[in-house]
Each structure stands twice: as structure tokens, then as C-alpha cells.
Coordinates of N, CA and C in Angstrom, one line a residue:
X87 N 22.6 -10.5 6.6 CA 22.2 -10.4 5.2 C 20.7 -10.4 5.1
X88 N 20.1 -9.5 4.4 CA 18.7 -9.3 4.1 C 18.2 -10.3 3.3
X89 N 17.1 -11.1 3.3 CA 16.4 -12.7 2.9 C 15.3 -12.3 3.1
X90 N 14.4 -10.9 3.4 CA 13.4 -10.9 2.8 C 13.0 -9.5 2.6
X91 N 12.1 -9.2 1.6 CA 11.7 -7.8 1.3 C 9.9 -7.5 1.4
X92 N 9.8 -6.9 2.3 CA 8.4 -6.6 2.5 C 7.8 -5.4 1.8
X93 N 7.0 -5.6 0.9 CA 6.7 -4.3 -0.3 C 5.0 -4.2 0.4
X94 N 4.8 -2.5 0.4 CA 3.7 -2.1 0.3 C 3.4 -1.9 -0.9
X95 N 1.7 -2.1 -1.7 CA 1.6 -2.3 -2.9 C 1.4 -0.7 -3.1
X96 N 0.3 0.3 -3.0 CA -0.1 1.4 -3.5 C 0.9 2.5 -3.4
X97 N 1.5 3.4 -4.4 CA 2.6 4.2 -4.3 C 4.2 3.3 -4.7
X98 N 4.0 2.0 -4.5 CA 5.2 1.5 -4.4 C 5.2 0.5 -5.8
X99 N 4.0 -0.6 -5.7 CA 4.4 -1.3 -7.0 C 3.2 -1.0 -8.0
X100 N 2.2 -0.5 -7.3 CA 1.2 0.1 -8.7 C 0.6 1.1 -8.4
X101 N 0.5 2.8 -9.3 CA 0.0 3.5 -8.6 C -1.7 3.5 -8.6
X102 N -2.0 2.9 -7.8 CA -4.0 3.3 -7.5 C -4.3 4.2 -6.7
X103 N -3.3 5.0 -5.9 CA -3.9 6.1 -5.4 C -4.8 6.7 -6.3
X104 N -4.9 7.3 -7.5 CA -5.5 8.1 -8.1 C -6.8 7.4 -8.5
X105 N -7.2 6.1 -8.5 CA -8.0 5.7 -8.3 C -8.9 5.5 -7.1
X106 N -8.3 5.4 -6.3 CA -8.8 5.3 -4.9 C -9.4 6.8 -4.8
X107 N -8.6 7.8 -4.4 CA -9.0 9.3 -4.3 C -10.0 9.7 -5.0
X108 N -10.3 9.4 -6.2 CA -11.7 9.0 -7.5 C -12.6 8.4 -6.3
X109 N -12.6 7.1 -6.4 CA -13.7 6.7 -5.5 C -14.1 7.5 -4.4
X110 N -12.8 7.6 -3.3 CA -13.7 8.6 -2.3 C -14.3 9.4 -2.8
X111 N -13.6 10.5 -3.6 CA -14.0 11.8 -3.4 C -15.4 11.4 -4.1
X112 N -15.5 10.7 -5.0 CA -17.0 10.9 -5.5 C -17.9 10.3 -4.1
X113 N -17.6 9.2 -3.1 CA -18.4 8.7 -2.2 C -18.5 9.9 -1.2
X114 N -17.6 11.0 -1.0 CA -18.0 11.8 -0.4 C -19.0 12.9 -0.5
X115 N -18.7 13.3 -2.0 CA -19.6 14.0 -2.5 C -21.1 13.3 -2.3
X116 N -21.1 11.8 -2.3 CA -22.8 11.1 -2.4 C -23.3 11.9 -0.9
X117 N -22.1 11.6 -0.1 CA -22.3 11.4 1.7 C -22.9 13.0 1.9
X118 N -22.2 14.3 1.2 CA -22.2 15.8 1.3 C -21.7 15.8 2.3
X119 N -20.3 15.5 2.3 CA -18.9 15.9 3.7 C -17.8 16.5 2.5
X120 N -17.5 17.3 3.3 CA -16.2 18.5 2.3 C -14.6 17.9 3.4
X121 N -14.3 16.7 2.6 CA -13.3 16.1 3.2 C -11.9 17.3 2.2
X122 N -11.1 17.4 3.3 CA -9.9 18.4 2.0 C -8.8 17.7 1.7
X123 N -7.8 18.0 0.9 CA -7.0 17.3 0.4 C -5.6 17.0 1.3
X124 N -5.4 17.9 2.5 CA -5.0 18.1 3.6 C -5.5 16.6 4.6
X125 N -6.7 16.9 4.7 CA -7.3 15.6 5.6 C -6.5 14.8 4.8
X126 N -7.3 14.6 3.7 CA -7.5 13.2 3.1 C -6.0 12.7 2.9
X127 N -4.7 13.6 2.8 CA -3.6 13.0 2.6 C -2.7 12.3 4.3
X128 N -3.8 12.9 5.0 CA -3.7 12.3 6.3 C -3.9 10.8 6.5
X129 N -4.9 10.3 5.7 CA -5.1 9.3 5.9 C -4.5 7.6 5.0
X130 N -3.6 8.1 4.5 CA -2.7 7.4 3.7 C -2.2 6.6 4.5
X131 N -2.4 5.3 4.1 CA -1.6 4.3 4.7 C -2.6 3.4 5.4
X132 N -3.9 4.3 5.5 CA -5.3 3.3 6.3 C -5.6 2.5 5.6
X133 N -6.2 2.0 6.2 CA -7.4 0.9 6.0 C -8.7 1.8 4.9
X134 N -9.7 1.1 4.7 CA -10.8 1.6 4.1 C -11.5 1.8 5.4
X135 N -11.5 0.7 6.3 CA -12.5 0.6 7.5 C -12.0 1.9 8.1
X136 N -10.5 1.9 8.2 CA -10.6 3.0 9.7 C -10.4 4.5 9.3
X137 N -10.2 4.6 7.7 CA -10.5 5.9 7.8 C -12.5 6.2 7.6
X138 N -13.3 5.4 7.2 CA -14.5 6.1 7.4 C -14.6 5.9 8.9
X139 N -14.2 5.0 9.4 CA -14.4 5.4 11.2 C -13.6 7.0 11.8
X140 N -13.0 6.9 11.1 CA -12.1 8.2 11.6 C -13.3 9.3 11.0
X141 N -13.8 9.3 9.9 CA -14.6 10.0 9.3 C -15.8 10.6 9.9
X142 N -16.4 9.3 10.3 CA -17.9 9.5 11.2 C -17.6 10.0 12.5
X143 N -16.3 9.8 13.0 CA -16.3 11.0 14.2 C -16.0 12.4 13.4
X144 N -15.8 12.7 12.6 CA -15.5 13.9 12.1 C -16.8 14.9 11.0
X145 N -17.8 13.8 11.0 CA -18.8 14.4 10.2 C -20.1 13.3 10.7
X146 N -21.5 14.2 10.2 CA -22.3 12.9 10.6 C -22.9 12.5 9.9
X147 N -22.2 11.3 9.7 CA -22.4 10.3 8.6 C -23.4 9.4 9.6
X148 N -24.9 8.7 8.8 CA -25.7 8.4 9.6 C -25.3 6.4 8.9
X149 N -24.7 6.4 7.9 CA -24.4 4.9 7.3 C -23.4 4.3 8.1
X150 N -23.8 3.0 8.3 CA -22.6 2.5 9.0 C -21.5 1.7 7.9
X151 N -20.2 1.6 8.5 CA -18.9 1.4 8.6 C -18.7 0.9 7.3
X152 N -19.5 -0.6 7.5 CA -19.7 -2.0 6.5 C -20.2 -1.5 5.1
X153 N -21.3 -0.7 5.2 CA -22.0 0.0 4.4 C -21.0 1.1 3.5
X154 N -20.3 1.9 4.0 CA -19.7 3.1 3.6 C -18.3 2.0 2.9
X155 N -18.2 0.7 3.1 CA -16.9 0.2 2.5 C -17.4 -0.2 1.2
X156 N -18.2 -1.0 1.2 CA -19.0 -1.1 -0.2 C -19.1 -0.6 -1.1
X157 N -19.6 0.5 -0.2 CA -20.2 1.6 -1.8 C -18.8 2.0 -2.2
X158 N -17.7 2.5 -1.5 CA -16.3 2.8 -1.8 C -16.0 1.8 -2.9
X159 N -15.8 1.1 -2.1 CA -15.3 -0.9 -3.3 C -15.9 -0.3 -4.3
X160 N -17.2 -0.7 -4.5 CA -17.9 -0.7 -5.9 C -17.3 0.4 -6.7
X161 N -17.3 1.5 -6.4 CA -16.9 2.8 -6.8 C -15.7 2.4 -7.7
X162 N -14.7 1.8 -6.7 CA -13.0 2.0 -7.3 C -12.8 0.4 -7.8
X163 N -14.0 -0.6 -7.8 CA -13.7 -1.6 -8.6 C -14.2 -1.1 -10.4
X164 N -15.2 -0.4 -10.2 CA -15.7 0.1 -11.8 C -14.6 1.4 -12.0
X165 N -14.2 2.1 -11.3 CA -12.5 2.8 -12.0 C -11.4 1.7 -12.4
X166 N -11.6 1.2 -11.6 CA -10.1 0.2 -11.7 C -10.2 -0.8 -13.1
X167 N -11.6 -1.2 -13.6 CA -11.8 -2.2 -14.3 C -11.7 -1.0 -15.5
X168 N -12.0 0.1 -15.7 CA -12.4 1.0 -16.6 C -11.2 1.6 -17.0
X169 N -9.9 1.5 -16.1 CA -8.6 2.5 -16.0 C -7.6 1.7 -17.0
X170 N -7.6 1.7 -18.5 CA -6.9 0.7 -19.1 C -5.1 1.2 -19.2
X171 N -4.8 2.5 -18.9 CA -3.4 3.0 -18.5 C -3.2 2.6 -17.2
X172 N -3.5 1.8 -17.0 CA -2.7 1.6 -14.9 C -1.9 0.6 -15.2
X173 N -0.4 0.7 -14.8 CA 0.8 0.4 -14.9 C 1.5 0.1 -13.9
X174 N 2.3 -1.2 -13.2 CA 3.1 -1.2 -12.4 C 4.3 0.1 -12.7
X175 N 4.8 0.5 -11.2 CA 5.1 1.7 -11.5 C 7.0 0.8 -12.0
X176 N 7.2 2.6 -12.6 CA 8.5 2.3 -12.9 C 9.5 1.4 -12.2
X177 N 10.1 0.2 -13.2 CA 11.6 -0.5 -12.7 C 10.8 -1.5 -11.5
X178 N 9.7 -1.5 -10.7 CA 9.1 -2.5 -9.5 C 9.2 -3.9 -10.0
X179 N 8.6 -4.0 -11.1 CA 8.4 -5.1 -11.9 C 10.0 -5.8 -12.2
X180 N 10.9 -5.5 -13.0 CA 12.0 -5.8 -12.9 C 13.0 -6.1 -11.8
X181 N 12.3 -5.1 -10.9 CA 13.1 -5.3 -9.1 C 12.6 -6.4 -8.5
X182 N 11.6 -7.3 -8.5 CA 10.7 -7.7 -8.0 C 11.4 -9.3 -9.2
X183 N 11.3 -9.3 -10.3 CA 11.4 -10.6 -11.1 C 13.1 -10.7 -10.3
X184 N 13.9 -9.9 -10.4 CA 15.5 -10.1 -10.0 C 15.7 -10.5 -8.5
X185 N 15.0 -9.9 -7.8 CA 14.8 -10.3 -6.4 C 14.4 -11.9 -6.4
X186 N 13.5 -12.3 -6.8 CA 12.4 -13.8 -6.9 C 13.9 -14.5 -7.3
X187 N 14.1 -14.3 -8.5 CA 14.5 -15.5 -9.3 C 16.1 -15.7 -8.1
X188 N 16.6 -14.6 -7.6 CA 18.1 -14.8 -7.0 C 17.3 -15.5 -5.2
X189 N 16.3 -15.7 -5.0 CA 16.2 -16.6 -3.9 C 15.7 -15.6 -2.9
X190 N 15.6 -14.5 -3.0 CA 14.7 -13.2 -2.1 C 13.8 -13.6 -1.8
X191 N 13.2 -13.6 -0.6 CA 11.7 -14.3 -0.7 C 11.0 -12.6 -0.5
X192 N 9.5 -12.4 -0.9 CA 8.8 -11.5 -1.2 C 7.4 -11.6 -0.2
X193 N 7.4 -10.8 0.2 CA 5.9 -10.7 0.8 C 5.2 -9.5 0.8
X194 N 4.0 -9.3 0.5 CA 3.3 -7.8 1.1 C 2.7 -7.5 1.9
X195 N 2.6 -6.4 1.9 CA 1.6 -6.0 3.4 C 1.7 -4.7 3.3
X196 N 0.1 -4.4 2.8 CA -0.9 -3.4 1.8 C -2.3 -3.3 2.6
X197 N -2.0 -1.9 2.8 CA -3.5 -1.8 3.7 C -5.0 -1.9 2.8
X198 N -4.6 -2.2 1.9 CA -5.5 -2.4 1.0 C -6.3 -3.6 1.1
X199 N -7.6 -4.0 0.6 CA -8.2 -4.7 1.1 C -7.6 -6.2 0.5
X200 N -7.9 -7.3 0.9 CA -7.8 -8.7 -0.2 C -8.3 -8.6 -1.5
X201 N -9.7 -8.0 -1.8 CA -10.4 -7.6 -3.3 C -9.3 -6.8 -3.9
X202 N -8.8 -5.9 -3.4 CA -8.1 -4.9 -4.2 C -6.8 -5.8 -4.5
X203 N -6.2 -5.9 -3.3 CA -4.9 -6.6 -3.8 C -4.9 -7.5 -5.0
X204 N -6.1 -8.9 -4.5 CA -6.3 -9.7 -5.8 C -6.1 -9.4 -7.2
X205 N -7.2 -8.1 -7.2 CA -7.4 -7.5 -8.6 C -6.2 -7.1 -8.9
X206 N -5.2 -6.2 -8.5 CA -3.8 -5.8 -8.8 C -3.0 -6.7 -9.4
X207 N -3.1 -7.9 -8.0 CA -2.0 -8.8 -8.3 C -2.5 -10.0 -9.8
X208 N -3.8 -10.1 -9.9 CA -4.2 -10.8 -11.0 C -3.5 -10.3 -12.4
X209 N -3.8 -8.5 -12.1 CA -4.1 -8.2 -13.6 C -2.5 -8.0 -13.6
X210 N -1.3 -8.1 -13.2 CA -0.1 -8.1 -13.3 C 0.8 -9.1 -13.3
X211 N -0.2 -10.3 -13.0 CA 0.8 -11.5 -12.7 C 1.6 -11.4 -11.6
X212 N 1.4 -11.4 -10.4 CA 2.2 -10.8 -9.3 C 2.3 -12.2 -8.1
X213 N 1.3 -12.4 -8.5 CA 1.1 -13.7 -7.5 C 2.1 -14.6 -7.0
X214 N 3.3 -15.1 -8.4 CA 4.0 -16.1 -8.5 C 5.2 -15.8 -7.5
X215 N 5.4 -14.4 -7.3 CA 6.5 -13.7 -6.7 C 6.7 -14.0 -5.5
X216 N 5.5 -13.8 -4.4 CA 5.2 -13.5 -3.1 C 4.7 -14.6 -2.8
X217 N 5.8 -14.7 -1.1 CA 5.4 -16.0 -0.6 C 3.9 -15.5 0.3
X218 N 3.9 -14.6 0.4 CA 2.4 -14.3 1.5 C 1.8 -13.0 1.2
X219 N 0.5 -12.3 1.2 CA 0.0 -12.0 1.0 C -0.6 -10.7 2.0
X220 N -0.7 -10.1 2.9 CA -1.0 -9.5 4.3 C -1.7 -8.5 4.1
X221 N -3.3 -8.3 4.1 CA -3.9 -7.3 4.0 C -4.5 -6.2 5.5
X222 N -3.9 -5.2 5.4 CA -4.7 -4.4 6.3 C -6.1 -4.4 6.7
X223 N -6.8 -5.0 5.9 CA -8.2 -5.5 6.7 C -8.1 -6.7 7.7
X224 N -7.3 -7.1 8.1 CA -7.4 -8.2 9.2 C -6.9 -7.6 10.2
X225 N -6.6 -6.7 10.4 CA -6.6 -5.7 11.3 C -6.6 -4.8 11.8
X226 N -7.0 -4.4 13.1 CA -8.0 -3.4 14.1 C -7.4 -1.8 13.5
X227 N -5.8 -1.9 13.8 CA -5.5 -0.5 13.9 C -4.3 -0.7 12.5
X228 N -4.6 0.5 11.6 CA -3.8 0.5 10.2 C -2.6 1.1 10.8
X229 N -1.6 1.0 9.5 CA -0.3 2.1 9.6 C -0.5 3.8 10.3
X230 N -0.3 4.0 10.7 CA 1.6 3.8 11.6 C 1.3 2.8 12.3
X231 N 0.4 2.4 13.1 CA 0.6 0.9 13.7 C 1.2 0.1 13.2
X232 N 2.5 -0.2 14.3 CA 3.4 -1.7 13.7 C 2.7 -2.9 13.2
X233 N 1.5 -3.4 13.8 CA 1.2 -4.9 13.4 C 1.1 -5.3 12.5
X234 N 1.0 -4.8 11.1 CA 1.1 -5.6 9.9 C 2.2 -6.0 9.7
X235 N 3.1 -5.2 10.0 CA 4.7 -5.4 9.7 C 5.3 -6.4 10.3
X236 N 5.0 -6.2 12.1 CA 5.3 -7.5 12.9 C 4.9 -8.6 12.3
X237 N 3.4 -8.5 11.6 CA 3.0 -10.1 11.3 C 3.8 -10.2 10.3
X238 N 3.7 -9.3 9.5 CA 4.7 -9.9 7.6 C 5.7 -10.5 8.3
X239 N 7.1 -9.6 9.4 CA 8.2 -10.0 9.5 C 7.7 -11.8 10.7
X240 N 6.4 -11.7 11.1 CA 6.5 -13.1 11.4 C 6.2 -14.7 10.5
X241 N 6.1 -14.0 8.8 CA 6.1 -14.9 7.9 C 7.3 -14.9 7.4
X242 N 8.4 -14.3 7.9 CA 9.4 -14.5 7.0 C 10.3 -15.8 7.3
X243 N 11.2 -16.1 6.6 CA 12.0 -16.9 6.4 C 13.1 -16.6 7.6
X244 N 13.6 -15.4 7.9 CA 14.3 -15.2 8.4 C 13.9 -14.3 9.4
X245 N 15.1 -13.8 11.1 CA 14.5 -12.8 11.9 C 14.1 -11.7 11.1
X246 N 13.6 -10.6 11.8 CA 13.0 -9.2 11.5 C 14.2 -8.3 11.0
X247 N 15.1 -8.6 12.1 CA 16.9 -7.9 11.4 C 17.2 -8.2 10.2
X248 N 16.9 -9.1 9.4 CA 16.8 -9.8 8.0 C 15.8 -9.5 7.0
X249 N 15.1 -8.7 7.6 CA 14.0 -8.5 6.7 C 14.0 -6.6 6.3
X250 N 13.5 -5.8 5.4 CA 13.5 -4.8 4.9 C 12.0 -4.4 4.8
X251 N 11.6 -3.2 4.7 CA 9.9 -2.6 4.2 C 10.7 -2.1 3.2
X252 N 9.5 -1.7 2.2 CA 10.1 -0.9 1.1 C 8.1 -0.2 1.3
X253 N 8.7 1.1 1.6 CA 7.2 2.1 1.7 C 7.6 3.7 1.0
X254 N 6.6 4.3 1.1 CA 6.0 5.4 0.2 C 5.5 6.5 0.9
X255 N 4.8 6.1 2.4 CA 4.3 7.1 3.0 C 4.4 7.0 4.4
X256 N 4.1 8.3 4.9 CA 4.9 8.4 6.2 C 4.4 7.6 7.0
X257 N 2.8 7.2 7.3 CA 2.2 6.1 8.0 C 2.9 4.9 7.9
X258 N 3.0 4.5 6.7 CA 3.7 3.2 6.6 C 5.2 3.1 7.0
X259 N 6.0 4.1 6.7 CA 7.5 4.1 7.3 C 7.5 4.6 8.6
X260 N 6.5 5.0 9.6 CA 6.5 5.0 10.6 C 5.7 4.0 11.4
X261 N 5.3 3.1 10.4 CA 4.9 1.7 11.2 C 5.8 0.9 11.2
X262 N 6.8 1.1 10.1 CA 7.7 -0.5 9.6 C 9.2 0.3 10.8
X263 N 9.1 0.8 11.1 CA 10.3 1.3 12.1 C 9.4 1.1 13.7
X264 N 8.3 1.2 13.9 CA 7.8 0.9 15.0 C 8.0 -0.7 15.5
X265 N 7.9 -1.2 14.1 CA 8.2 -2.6 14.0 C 9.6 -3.2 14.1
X266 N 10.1 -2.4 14.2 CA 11.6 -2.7 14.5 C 12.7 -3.2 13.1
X267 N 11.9 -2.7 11.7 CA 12.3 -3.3 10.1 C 13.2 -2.1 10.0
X268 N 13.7 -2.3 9.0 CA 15.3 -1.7 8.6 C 13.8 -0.9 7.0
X269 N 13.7 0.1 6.9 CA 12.9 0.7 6.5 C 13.7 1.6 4.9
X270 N 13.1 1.3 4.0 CA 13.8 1.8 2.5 C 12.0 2.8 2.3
X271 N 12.6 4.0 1.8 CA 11.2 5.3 1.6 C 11.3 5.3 0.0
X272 N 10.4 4.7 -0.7 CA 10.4 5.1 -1.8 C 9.4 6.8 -2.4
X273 N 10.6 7.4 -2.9 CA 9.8 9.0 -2.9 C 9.5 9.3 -4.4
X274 N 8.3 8.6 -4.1 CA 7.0 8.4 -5.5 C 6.7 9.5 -5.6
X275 N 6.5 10.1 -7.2 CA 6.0 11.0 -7.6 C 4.3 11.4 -7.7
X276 N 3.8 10.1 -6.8 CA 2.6 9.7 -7.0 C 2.6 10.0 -5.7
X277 N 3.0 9.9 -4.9 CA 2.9 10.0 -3.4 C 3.3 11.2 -3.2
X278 N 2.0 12.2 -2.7 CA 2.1 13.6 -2.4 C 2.5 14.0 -0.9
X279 N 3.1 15.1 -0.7 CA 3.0 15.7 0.6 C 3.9 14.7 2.1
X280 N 4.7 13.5 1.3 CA 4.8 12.6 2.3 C 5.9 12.3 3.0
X281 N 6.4 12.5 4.4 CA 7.4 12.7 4.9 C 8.3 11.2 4.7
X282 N 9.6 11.2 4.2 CA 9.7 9.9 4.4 C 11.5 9.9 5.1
X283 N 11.8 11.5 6.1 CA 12.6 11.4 6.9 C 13.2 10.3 7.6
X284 N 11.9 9.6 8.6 CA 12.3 8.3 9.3 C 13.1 7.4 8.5
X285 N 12.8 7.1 7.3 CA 13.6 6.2 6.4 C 15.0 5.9 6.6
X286 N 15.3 4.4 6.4 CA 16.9 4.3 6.7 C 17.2 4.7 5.8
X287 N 16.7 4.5 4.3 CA 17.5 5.3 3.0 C 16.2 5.5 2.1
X288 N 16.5 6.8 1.8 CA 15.5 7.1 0.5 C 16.6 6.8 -0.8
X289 N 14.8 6.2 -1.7 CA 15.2 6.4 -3.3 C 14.3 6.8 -4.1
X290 N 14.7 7.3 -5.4 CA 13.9 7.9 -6.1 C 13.1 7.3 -7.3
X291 N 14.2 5.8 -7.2 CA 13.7 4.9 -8.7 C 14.3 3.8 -8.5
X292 N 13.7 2.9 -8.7 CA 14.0 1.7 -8.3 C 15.3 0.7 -8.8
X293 N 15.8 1.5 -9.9 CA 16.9 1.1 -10.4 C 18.2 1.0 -9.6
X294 N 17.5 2.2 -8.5 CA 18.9 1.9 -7.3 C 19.1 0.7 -6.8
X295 N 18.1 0.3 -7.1 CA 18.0 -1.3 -6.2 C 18.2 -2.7 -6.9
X296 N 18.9 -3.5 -6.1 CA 19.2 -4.5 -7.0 C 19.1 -5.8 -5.8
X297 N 19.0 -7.0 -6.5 CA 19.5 -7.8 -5.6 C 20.8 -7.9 -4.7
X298 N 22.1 -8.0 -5.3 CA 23.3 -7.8 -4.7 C 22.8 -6.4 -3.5
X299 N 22.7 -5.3 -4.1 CA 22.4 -4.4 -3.2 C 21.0 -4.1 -1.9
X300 N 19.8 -4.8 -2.2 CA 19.5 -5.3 -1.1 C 19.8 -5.9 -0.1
X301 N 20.7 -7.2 -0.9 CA 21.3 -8.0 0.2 C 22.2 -7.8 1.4
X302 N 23.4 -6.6 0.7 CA 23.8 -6.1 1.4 C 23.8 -4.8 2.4
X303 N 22.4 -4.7 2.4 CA 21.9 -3.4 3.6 C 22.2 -4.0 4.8

């Protein structure tokens, strides 16, 4: 029986891609690198840190690492604060209060930074839900790399057999299966171009999901 649900936040419980993609693309434009939408949908699922690392091998960017995260932050903290339509996405909110209250325990693990998460989880009330918090900046190598997932599934309540991902994009569902997680693909309309074959089961709206029916995967 499944006892815990591990949710990635962007594409899954709020959409900020569109904010994020804002921020780069204008940070790229500052940088004058013609990143394409091809690349850039490549790198879904990173880190902030490892896709400008991936970057500066691919262009020459003379700023370092620390520097190029900043300016990004700043960028998508003044969209985000400015974006007064940003919405947890459809039915998440309701999946998420039904899960909590029936004894589901909740955790994330969002390659997103802690700032970002914070801000999300503040301005939604999200906090109360989730027993732990796991951001992709604490570590070296992002999605598809298993380790975030190993560590989420090492906060859980229960083994890893017991535990679920609920992801969006192919990096991430080919981490949470590297990881050895029983993998659910949510196929967001916000989430472009994104393979989510590997998946143990795709859905298209969250209404398919329920407590009772979690439990029983």
C-alpha cells in the first residue's frame, strides 16, 4: 500500500515554467547567447546551477556560475511577485488537501531552488501539507539523476516500494524510475515536448486521482 506521495512542484502543482522561461530568456538575451527552444526544453528538470554550467560549456559566458544564478533569481523573483494570475494548477490543490487529511504523508522534491519553493509554497499555503521539503540545489547532479528521489524516498515514512513520484517531465520520470519509485507522468498542458513513456501510468487531470486510488497502486 502506497504511504507516501512525492510531488515535483513546477508543471505539476504550480505552473512557473512560464515564468522561469521569462527570466532566462531575458538573462540570455543580457548574456547575447541564442539559446533555442529545442535546447532549452532540454534542460527541464535542472537545477538553476547545472543548466548555466551546462551553458558555459556551450557558449562563452565569461560570468561565473554564482553570479549567472542571481541575476536569473532576481529576474523571476520580480515576474513572480508581478504575475497576479499564477494558479495552482488544476484539481493539485484538492488532490493534495484529500491525500493530507486521509493520513498520506506528502513530500517534495523540486529542482527548484529553496527561494523559489518558499515563495510558491507561502503564497498557496502549501506548507501545512508536506512533511519535508527537498530542493535540487543541495545537489551536485539534477534530474534524470536519481538522488533527489532516493533522498525524498529516504524521508519517507515507509520503504521506497511504498512510496510514488508524481512528475511532468521526462528528466524527472527518468530519475524517479532510476530511483527505483513506482512513477505516475502527469501530461501537463504546460509541459511542452515531454516524453513521459517511462511512466508507470499517465494522467491528464488530476481528478483521476484520489486517495482510495493512490493507495491502491
Amino acid at each position: 500500500m502506497i504511504q507516501t506521495v512525492i510531488f515535483d512542484m513546477d508543471g505539476v502543482i504550480v505552473d512557473t515554467e512560464p515564468v522561469h522561461s521569462y527570466a532566462y530568456f531575458q538573462h540570455f538575451e543580457e548574456l547575447n547567447i541564442e539559446v533555442t527552444e529545442e535546447m532549452f526544453t532540454s534542460f527541464m528538470g535542472n537545477s538553476t546551477r547545472n543548466t548555466f554550467q551546462k551553458l558555459k560549456e556551450l557558449f562563452p559566458i565569461g560570468h561565473d556560475v554564482e553570479d549567472l544564478i542571481q541575476r536569473k533569481r532576481d529576474l523571476f523573483n520580480d515576474a513572480f511577485d508581478n504575475k497576479e494570475d499564477l494558479e495552482l494548477l488544476e484539481g493539485v490543490e484538492k488532490l493534495i488537501k484529500d491525500l493530507h487529511q486521509k493520513g498520506m504523508q506528502l513530500i517534495l522534491a523540486s529542482s527548484a531552488s529553496k527561494v523559489t519553493i518558499d515563495r510558491v509554497f507561502t503564497r498557496f499555503g502549501l506548507h501545512q501539507y508536506f512533511t519535508h521539503i527537498v530542493s535540487g540545489e543541495d545537489f551536485p547532479k539534477s534530474k534524470p539523476h536519481p538522488a533527489i528521489f532516493e533522498y525524498a524516498a529516504g524521508l519517507s515514512i515507509a520503504s521506497k516500494e511504498n512510496c510514488i513520484v508524481i512528475e511532468d517531465s521526462t528528466n524527472g520520470i527518468i530519475a524517479a524510475k532510476a530511483a527505483g519509485i513506482f512513477c505516475i507522468g502527469y501530461n501537463s498542458e504546460h509541459s511542452k515536448l515531454q516524453d513521459l513513456s517511462l511512466a508507470d501510468v499517465v494522467i491528464n487531470h488530476f481528478d483521476e486521482l484520489s486517495f482510495e486510488k493512490v493507495a491502491r497502486l
